[in-house]
PDB file of C-alpha atoms in Angstrom:
ATOM      1  CA  MET A   1     180.582 219.268  42.112  1.00 52.00           C
ATOM      2  CA  SER A   2     183.867 219.255  43.931  1.00 52.00           C
ATOM      3  CA  SER A   3     186.117 216.294  44.607  1.00 59.00           C
ATOM      4  CA  SER A   4     184.257 215.748  47.914  1.00 60.00           C
ATOM      5  CA  GLY A   5     180.931 215.441  46.076  1.00 63.00           C
ATOM      6  CA  ALA A   6     179.427 218.555  47.683  1.00 60.00           C
ATOM      7  CA  PRO A   7     178.164 221.490  45.627  1.00 63.00           C
ATOM      8  CA  PRO A   8     180.568 224.484  45.582  1.00 61.00           C
ATOM      9  CA  ASP A   9     178.132 226.668  47.569  1.00 61.00           C
ATOM     10  CA  ALA A  10     178.019 224.119  50.393  1.00 58.00           C
ATOM     11  CA  ILE A  11     181.810 224.095  50.631  1.00 61.00           C
ATOM     12  CA  LEU A  12     181.908 227.888  50.899  1.00 64.00           C
ATOM     13  CA  GLU A  13     179.227 227.884  53.609  1.00 66.00           C
ATOM     14  CA  CYS A  14     180.959 225.239  55.709  1.00 70.00           C
ATOM     15  CA  GLN A  15     184.024 227.190  56.781  1.00 71.00           C
ATOM     16  CA  ALA A  16     185.183 228.116  60.272  1.00 71.00           C
ATOM     17  CA  GLN A  17     184.408 231.830  59.971  1.00 70.00           C
ATOM     18  CA  ASN A  18     180.736 231.021  59.318  1.00 68.00           C
ATOM     19  CA  PHE A  19     180.233 229.387  62.723  1.00 70.00           C
ATOM     20  CA  LEU A  20     179.592 231.371  65.877  1.00 70.00           C
ATOM     21  CA  THR A  21     181.549 230.538  68.998  1.00 66.00           C
ATOM     22  CA  ASP A  22     180.051 233.251  71.197  1.00 68.00           C
ATOM     23  CA  THR A  23     178.783 232.170  74.590  1.00 64.00           C
ATOM     24  CA  GLU A  24     176.452 233.958  76.941  1.00 67.00           C
ATOM     25  CA  LYS A  25     176.987 234.516  80.631  1.00 71.00           C
ATOM     26  CA  CYS A  26     174.785 232.648  83.070  1.00 72.00           C
ATOM     27  CA  GLY A  27     172.062 234.712  84.629  1.00 70.00           C
ATOM     28  CA  PRO A  28     168.339 235.029  85.221  1.00 71.00           C
ATOM     29  CA  GLY A  29     165.846 236.103  82.599  1.00 70.00           C
ATOM     30  CA  HIS A  30     167.259 234.310  79.570  1.00 73.00           C
ATOM     31  CA  VAL A  31     164.814 234.256  76.646  1.00 75.00           C
ATOM     32  CA  PHE A  32     165.055 231.356  74.210  1.00 75.00           C
ATOM     33  CA  ASP A  33     164.405 231.550  70.475  1.00 76.00           C
ATOM     34  CA  THR A  34     161.151 229.659  69.872  1.00 80.00           C
ATOM     35  CA  SER A  35     161.038 230.035  66.092  1.00 82.00           C
ATOM     36  CA  VAL A  36     162.122 226.415  65.548  1.00 83.00           C
ATOM     37  CA  PHE A  37     161.056 224.615  68.737  1.00 80.00           C
ATOM     38  CA  ARG A  38     158.400 225.751  71.186  1.00 83.00           C
ATOM     39  CA  SER A  39     160.098 223.871  74.001  1.00 81.00           C
ATOM     40  CA  SER A  40     162.884 221.399  74.639  1.00 81.00           C
ATOM     41  CA  ILE A  41     164.382 219.644  77.626  1.00 77.00           C
ATOM     42  CA  ILE A  42     166.778 222.579  77.957  1.00 76.00           C
ATOM     43  CA  THR A  43     164.008 225.169  78.122  1.00 77.00           C
ATOM     44  CA  ASP A  44     161.593 223.071  80.182  1.00 80.00           C
ATOM     45  CA  PHE A  45     164.082 222.379  82.969  1.00 77.00           C
ATOM     46  CA  ASP A  46     166.212 225.539  82.534  1.00 73.00           C
ATOM     47  CA  LEU A  47     169.377 223.509  81.848  1.00 73.00           C
ATOM     48  CA  TRP A  48     171.257 226.102  79.812  1.00 72.00           C
ATOM     49  CA  CYS A  49     173.400 227.222  82.717  1.00 75.00           C
ATOM     50  CA  VAL A  50     174.174 224.213  84.901  1.00 72.00           C
ATOM     51  CA  SER A  51     177.146 222.079  85.856  1.00 73.00           C
ATOM     52  CA  PRO A  52     178.894 219.972  83.192  1.00 75.00           C
ATOM     53  CA  PHE A  53     177.595 216.799  84.865  1.00 80.00           C
ATOM     54  CA  THR A  54     173.996 217.947  84.595  1.00 75.00           C
ATOM     55  CA  ARG A  55     174.468 218.882  80.941  1.00 71.00           C
ATOM     56  CA  SER A  56     175.877 215.450  80.162  1.00 81.00           C
ATOM     57  CA  LEU A  57     173.033 213.734  82.018  1.00 82.00           C
ATOM     58  CA  ALA A  58     170.702 214.029  79.014  1.00 77.00           C
ATOM     59  CA  GLY A  59     173.179 212.281  76.715  1.00 84.00           C
ATOM     60  CA  MET A  60     173.929 209.678  79.340  1.00 90.00           C
ATOM     61  CA  SER A  61     170.202 208.970  79.808  1.00 89.00           C
ATOM     62  CA  TYR A  62     169.737 208.638  76.061  1.00 88.00           C
ATOM     63  CA  MET A  63     172.568 206.123  75.765  1.00 93.00           C
ATOM     64  CA  LEU A  64     171.286 204.144  78.761  1.00 95.00           C
ATOM     65  CA  GLY A  65     167.877 203.994  77.097  1.00 90.00           C
ATOM     66  CA  MET A  66     169.493 202.725  73.903  1.00 91.00           C
ATOM     67  CA  LEU A  67     171.317 199.995  75.855  1.00 95.00           C
ATOM     68  CA  VAL A  68     168.211 198.857  77.732  1.00 94.00           C
ATOM     69  CA  GLY A  69     166.128 199.059  74.564  1.00 90.00           C
ATOM     70  CA  ALA A  70     168.614 196.908  72.654  1.00 92.00           C
ATOM     71  CA  PHE A  71     168.388 194.139  75.237  1.00 94.00           C
ATOM     72  CA  VAL A  72     164.620 194.337  75.720  1.00 93.00           C
ATOM     73  CA  LEU A  73     163.704 194.687  72.046  1.00 92.00           C
ATOM     74  CA  GLY A  74     166.280 192.087  71.017  1.00 92.00           C
ATOM     75  CA  ASP A  75     164.725 189.526  73.342  1.00 94.00           C
ATOM     76  CA  LEU A  76     161.225 190.558  72.307  1.00 92.00           C
ATOM     77  CA  SER A  77     162.061 190.193  68.607  1.00 93.00           C
ATOM     78  CA  ASP A  78     163.309 186.658  69.268  1.00 94.00           C
ATOM     79  CA  ARG A  79     159.998 185.832  70.946  1.00 94.00           C
ATOM     80  CA  ILE A  80     157.414 187.520  68.676  1.00 94.00           C
ATOM     81  CA  GLY A  81     159.394 188.358  65.537  1.00 94.00           C
ATOM     82  CA  ARG A  82     161.220 191.357  64.148  1.00 94.00           C
ATOM     83  CA  ARG A  83     158.295 192.804  62.223  1.00 94.00           C
ATOM     84  CA  ALA A  84     155.910 192.782  65.182  1.00 93.00           C
ATOM     85  CA  THR A  85     158.602 194.249  67.445  1.00 93.00           C
ATOM     86  CA  ALA A  86     159.394 197.007  64.946  1.00 92.00           C
ATOM     87  CA  LEU A  87     155.718 197.893  64.576  1.00 93.00           C
ATOM     88  CA  ASP A  88     155.206 197.921  68.352  1.00 91.00           C
ATOM     89  CA  SER A  89     158.270 200.143  68.777  1.00 89.00           C
ATOM     90  CA  GLU A  90     157.040 202.588  66.137  1.00 92.00           C
ATOM     91  CA  GLU A  91     153.583 202.697  67.717  1.00 92.00           C
ATOM     92  CA  THR A  92     155.044 203.322  71.182  1.00 88.00           C
ATOM     93  CA  ASP A  93     157.321 206.026  69.791  1.00 85.00           C
ATOM     94  CA  ALA A  94     154.416 207.729  68.022  1.00 90.00           C
ATOM     95  CA  LEU A  95     152.328 207.767  71.191  1.00 87.00           C
ATOM     96  CA  GLY A  96     155.062 208.918  73.383  1.00 68.00           C
TER      97      GLY A  96
END
């Protein structure tokens, strides 16, 4: 172990030369690697080559959902309890 607590191999792997910074030009006919995910919001709506605002829209929507969820679930947990709210949230997430 190193002074950072990481194994020596992990430190060697996490260096700047091991990360790719290549970008691809925008154009039709792009084929996505589906070995990890069959689809994502990027592939479903073809968002890989859009304006910076459109790219940030996904993150903005996520954060807005977190804000609304905090208020709604906070109030709900005051009314029916934290355990019931947590279980309902997990069930909704699993269905959704």
